[in-house]
CSV table of C-alpha atoms in Angstrom, one decimal:
chain,number,residue,atom,x,y,z
S,612,UNK,CA,17.5,-0.8,1.1
S,613,UNK,CA,15.4,-3.8,1.9
S,614,UNK,CA,14.0,-3.7,5.6
S,615,UNK,CA,11.8,-6.9,5.5
S,616,UNK,CA,13.1,-9.5,3.3
S,617,UNK,CA,11.0,-12.8,2.4
S,618,UNK,CA,12.7,-15.8,0.8
S,619,UNK,CA,11.9,-17.4,-1.5
S,620,UNK,CA,9.7,-15.2,-3.5
S,621,UNK,CA,8.0,-18.2,-5.2
S,622,UNK,CA,8.0,-21.6,-3.7
S,623,UNK,CA,6.5,-24.7,-5.2
S,624,UNK,CA,6.0,-27.7,-3.1
S,625,UNK,CA,4.2,-31.1,-3.2
S,626,UNK,CA,0.8,-31.9,-1.7
S,627,UNK,CA,2.0,-33.1,1.9
S,628,UNK,CA,5.7,-32.4,1.5
S,629,UNK,CA,6.6,-29.7,4.5
S,630,UNK,CA,7.7,-26.4,3.6
S,631,UNK,CA,9.5,-23.4,5.3
S,632,UNK,CA,9.2,-19.9,4.4
S,633,UNK,CA,11.7,-17.2,5.8
S,634,UNK,CA,11.3,-13.7,6.9
S,635,UNK,CA,14.2,-11.4,8.1
S,636,UNK,CA,14.2,-7.8,9.1
S,637,UNK,CA,16.8,-5.1,9.6
S,638,UNK,CA,14.6,-2.9,11.6
S,639,UNK,CA,15.4,-4.5,15.0
S,640,UNK,CA,11.5,-4.5,15.3
S,641,UNK,CA,10.0,-6.3,18.2
S,642,UNK,CA,6.9,-7.6,16.4
S,643,UNK,CA,6.8,-9.8,13.6
S,644,UNK,CA,3.6,-11.2,11.8
S,645,UNK,CA,2.7,-13.7,9.1
S,646,UNK,CA,-0.4,-13.4,7.2
S,647,UNK,CA,-2.1,-15.4,4.7
S,648,UNK,CA,-3.4,-13.7,1.6
S,649,UNK,CA,-5.3,-15.8,-0.9
S,650,UNK,CA,-6.4,-14.2,-4.3
S,651,UNK,CA,-9.1,-11.2,-4.1
S,652,UNK,CA,-9.2,-11.6,-0.1
S,653,UNK,CA,-7.9,-9.4,2.7
S,654,UNK,CA,-4.8,-10.5,4.4
S,655,UNK,CA,-5.5,-13.3,7.3
S,656,UNK,CA,-3.3,-12.8,10.3
S,657,UNK,CA,-1.9,-16.3,11.1
S,658,UNK,CA,-0.1,-15.3,14.3
S,659,UNK,CA,2.6,-12.9,15.6
S,660,UNK,CA,5.5,-12.9,17.8
S,661,UNK,CA,6.2,-10.1,20.5
S,662,UNK,CA,9.6,-10.8,21.0
S,663,UNK,CA,9.9,-14.4,21.7
S,664,UNK,CA,6.1,-14.5,23.1
S,665,UNK,CA,4.2,-16.4,20.4
S,666,UNK,CA,0.5,-15.3,19.8
S,667,UNK,CA,-1.5,-17.7,17.6
S,668,UNK,CA,-5.0,-16.6,16.2
S,669,UNK,CA,-7.8,-18.9,17.2
S,670,UNK,CA,-8.4,-20.0,13.6
S,671,UNK,CA,-5.1,-20.8,12.4
S,672,UNK,CA,-4.8,-24.3,11.7
S,673,UNK,CA,-2.4,-26.7,13.4
S,674,UNK,CA,-0.6,-27.2,10.2
S,675,UNK,CA,0.9,-24.0,10.3
S,676,UNK,CA,3.5,-23.4,12.9
S,677,UNK,CA,6.2,-20.6,13.3
S,678,UNK,CA,9.8,-20.2,15.0
S,679,UNK,CA,11.7,-17.0,15.8
S,680,UNK,CA,15.2,-18.1,16.7
S,681,UNK,CA,16.3,-14.4,17.1
S,682,UNK,CA,14.9,-10.7,16.6
S,683,UNK,CA,15.9,-10.6,12.9
S,684,UNK,CA,14.5,-13.9,11.6
S,685,UNK,CA,11.0,-15.5,11.5
S,686,UNK,CA,10.1,-18.7,9.9
S,687,UNK,CA,6.6,-20.2,8.8
S,688,UNK,CA,6.4,-23.9,8.6
S,689,UNK,CA,3.7,-25.6,6.9
S,690,UNK,CA,3.9,-29.3,7.9
S,691,UNK,CA,1.6,-31.0,5.4
S,692,UNK,CA,0.6,-28.3,2.8
S,693,UNK,CA,-2.8,-29.0,1.2
S,694,UNK,CA,-4.0,-27.3,-2.0
S,695,UNK,CA,-6.0,-24.9,0.0
S,696,UNK,CA,-2.7,-23.4,1.4
S,697,UNK,CA,-1.5,-22.0,-1.9
S,698,UNK,CA,-1.5,-18.5,-1.3
S,699,UNK,CA,0.9,-15.5,-0.8
S,700,UNK,CA,2.1,-15.4,2.6
S,701,UNK,CA,3.1,-12.0,3.8
S,702,UNK,CA,5.6,-11.1,6.8
S,703,UNK,CA,5.4,-8.0,8.5
S,704,UNK,CA,7.0,-6.2,11.5
S,705,UNK,CA,6.4,-3.5,13.9
S,706,UNK,CA,8.3,-1.7,16.3
S,707,UNK,CA,6.4,-2.6,19.4
S,708,UNK,CA,3.1,-3.9,20.4
S,709,UNK,CA,1.8,-1.4,23.3
S,710,UNK,CA,2.2,1.0,20.1
S,711,UNK,CA,0.8,-1.3,17.6
S,712,UNK,CA,-2.1,0.8,16.8
S,713,UNK,CA,0.2,3.7,16.0
S,714,UNK,CA,3.3,2.0,14.6
S,715,UNK,CA,3.4,1.3,11.0
S,716,UNK,CA,3.5,-2.4,10.0
S,717,UNK,CA,6.2,-2.8,7.5
S,718,UNK,CA,5.4,-5.8,5.0
S,719,UNK,CA,7.7,-7.8,3.1
S,720,UNK,CA,7.1,-8.5,-0.6
S,721,UNK,CA,5.5,-12.0,0.2
S,722,UNK,CA,6.3,-15.3,-1.0
S,723,UNK,CA,3.8,-17.0,-3.4
S,724,UNK,CA,3.3,-20.5,-2.5
S,725,UNK,CA,2.3,-23.0,-5.0
S,726,UNK,CA,1.0,-26.5,-4.0
S,727,UNK,CA,1.1,-29.3,-6.6
I,1384,UNK,CA,-18.3,-8.3,15.1
I,1385,UNK,CA,-15.4,-7.1,13.1
I,1386,UNK,CA,-15.8,-6.4,9.5
I,1387,UNK,CA,-14.4,-4.0,7.1
I,1388,UNK,CA,-16.3,-3.7,3.6
I,1389,UNK,CA,-14.7,-2.0,0.2
I,1390,UNK,CA,-16.0,-2.2,-3.4
I,1391,UNK,CA,-13.7,-4.6,-5.3
I,1392,UNK,CA,-13.2,-2.6,-8.4
I,1393,UNK,CA,-12.7,1.1,-9.3
I,1394,UNK,CA,-12.0,2.6,-12.7
I,1395,UNK,CA,-10.8,6.2,-12.9
I,1396,UNK,CA,-9.5,8.3,-15.9
I,1397,UNK,CA,-6.0,9.6,-15.5
I,1398,UNK,CA,-5.9,12.8,-14.3
I,1399,UNK,CA,-9.3,12.8,-12.4
I,1400,UNK,CA,-9.7,12.2,-8.7
I,1401,UNK,CA,-10.4,8.6,-7.4
I,1402,UNK,CA,-12.4,8.1,-4.2
I,1403,UNK,CA,-12.3,4.7,-2.5
I,1404,UNK,CA,-14.8,3.9,0.0
I,1405,UNK,CA,-15.0,1.6,3.0
I,1406,UNK,CA,-17.1,0.7,5.9
I,1407,UNK,CA,-16.5,-0.9,9.2
I,1408,UNK,CA,-18.5,-2.1,11.8
I,1409,UNK,CA,-16.7,-1.9,15.1
I,1410,UNK,CA,-17.4,1.4,16.8
I,1411,UNK,CA,-14.1,0.8,19.3
I,1412,UNK,CA,-12.1,1.2,16.1
I,1413,UNK,CA,-9.2,3.4,17.2
I,1414,UNK,CA,-7.0,3.9,13.9
I,1415,UNK,CA,-8.2,3.4,10.3
I,1416,UNK,CA,-5.6,2.8,7.5
I,1417,UNK,CA,-5.2,2.8,4.0
I,1418,UNK,CA,-2.6,0.5,2.4
I,1419,UNK,CA,-1.3,-0.1,-1.2
I,1420,UNK,CA,-0.3,-3.3,-2.6
I,1421,UNK,CA,1.1,-3.2,-6.1
I,1422,UNK,CA,1.1,-6.5,-8.1
I,1423,UNK,CA,3.3,-9.1,-6.6
I,1424,UNK,CA,4.4,-6.7,-3.8
I,1425,UNK,CA,3.6,-6.6,0.0
I,1426,UNK,CA,1.3,-3.8,1.4
I,1427,UNK,CA,2.7,-0.4,1.9
I,1428,UNK,CA,1.0,1.8,4.6
I,1429,UNK,CA,-0.2,5.0,2.5
I,1430,UNK,CA,-1.9,6.8,5.6
I,1431,UNK,CA,-3.8,6.4,8.6
I,1432,UNK,CA,-6.1,8.5,10.8
I,1433,UNK,CA,-7.3,8.4,14.6
I,1434,UNK,CA,-10.9,7.9,15.1
I,1435,UNK,CA,-11.3,11.3,16.7
I,1436,UNK,CA,-10.2,13.2,13.5
I,1437,UNK,CA,-12.5,14.0,10.6
I,1438,UNK,CA,-10.0,14.4,7.9
I,1439,UNK,CA,-6.3,14.0,7.1
I,1440,UNK,CA,-4.4,15.2,4.2
I,1441,UNK,CA,-1.4,14.5,2.7
I,1442,UNK,CA,-0.1,15.5,-0.5
I,1443,UNK,CA,-2.3,13.9,-3.1
I,1444,UNK,CA,-4.0,12.0,-0.5
I,1445,UNK,CA,-7.2,12.9,1.5
I,1446,UNK,CA,-8.7,10.7,4.1
I,1447,UNK,CA,-12.4,11.6,5.3
I,1448,UNK,CA,-13.7,9.7,8.1
I,1449,UNK,CA,-17.3,9.9,9.2
I,1450,UNK,CA,-17.4,8.2,12.5
I,1451,UNK,CA,-21.1,8.5,12.9
I,1452,UNK,CA,-21.8,6.4,9.7
I,1453,UNK,CA,-18.5,4.2,10.4
I,1454,UNK,CA,-17.4,5.3,6.7
I,1455,UNK,CA,-13.8,6.2,5.5
I,1456,UNK,CA,-12.6,7.3,2.3
I,1457,UNK,CA,-9.5,7.8,0.2
I,1458,UNK,CA,-9.1,10.5,-2.2
I,1459,UNK,CA,-6.5,10.3,-4.7
I,1460,UNK,CA,-6.3,13.7,-6.6
I,1461,UNK,CA,-4.7,13.7,-10.2
I,1462,UNK,CA,-4.7,10.0,-10.4
I,1463,UNK,CA,-1.4,8.8,-12.3
I,1464,UNK,CA,-0.9,5.2,-14.0
I,1465,UNK,CA,1.5,4.7,-10.8
I,1466,UNK,CA,-1.5,4.6,-8.6
I,1467,UNK,CA,-2.8,1.4,-10.2
I,1468,UNK,CA,-3.3,-1.2,-7.4
I,1469,UNK,CA,-5.0,-2.5,-5.0
I,1470,UNK,CA,-6.1,-0.5,-1.9
I,1471,UNK,CA,-6.9,-2.0,1.5
I,1472,UNK,CA,-8.9,-0.5,4.2
I,1473,UNK,CA,-8.0,-1.4,7.8
I,1474,UNK,CA,-8.9,-1.0,11.2
I,1475,UNK,CA,-7.2,-1.4,14.5
I,1476,UNK,CA,-9.3,-2.2,17.6
I,1477,UNK,CA,-8.6,-0.9,21.0
I,1478,UNK,CA,-9.2,-4.2,22.9
I,1479,UNK,CA,-7.1,-6.3,20.3
I,1480,UNK,CA,-3.5,-6.4,19.2
I,1481,UNK,CA,-4.3,-6.8,15.5
I,1482,UNK,CA,-5.6,-5.0,12.5
I,1483,UNK,CA,-8.5,-6.1,10.5
I,1484,UNK,CA,-8.3,-5.7,6.4
I,1485,UNK,CA,-11.1,-5.4,4.0
I,1486,UNK,CA,-11.0,-7.3,0.8
I,1487,UNK,CA,-9.4,-4.4,-1.0
I,1488,UNK,CA,-10.3,-2.4,-4.0
I,1489,UNK,CA,-8.7,-2.8,-7.3
I,1490,UNK,CA,-7.7,0.7,-9.0
I,1491,UNK,CA,-7.8,0.6,-12.7
I,1492,UNK,CA,-6.6,3.7,-14.3
I,1493,UNK,CA,-8.1,4.5,-18.0
I,1494,UNK,CA,-6.0,6.5,-20.3
């Protein structure tokens, strides 16, 4: 019973060609997160949505955008992918932000992005 | 500043105990976590400990927290081949709505 679903699992794009990664959840959680994880590195938070409230991390490049059209879906748009954007992109959810520190973050399996 | 450090590799024989160590710098951490990531998969929360606790045990897992030294450890008893994964230490900080991850320790199981 998948709870956080990411599509596709593997995505190949060309340098500069816009790409969209998808995340959906069946948990009805209020908070959805996007992380970037490069090889042998910690996941790096890009941004998160608390309901419709978008929270961008200060060091997230403008090249990365996000949309959350409804509770279940959240998209990561990379407007002009560079070679340095090749990474695993992880989506996560948590029930609430007030209880962020106790509420489990549920992670999806990730989408591995390759930039040619 | 916020920083979580852990060694990158650990090799353990099957059946032995594994101990993965982590240090953190922010004394205002409220919760500390251990996540497991298997190849090609997302992160799975294994366990967490509140900062006013010293120890938490859950089946084969034991978490020890030394708040004075800002040191966290995860002990896996009777390590099995299925425990082979990357283990991430993480902290949440009272003033911020995010979790800071370490770089992960790759646990390799020897036959």
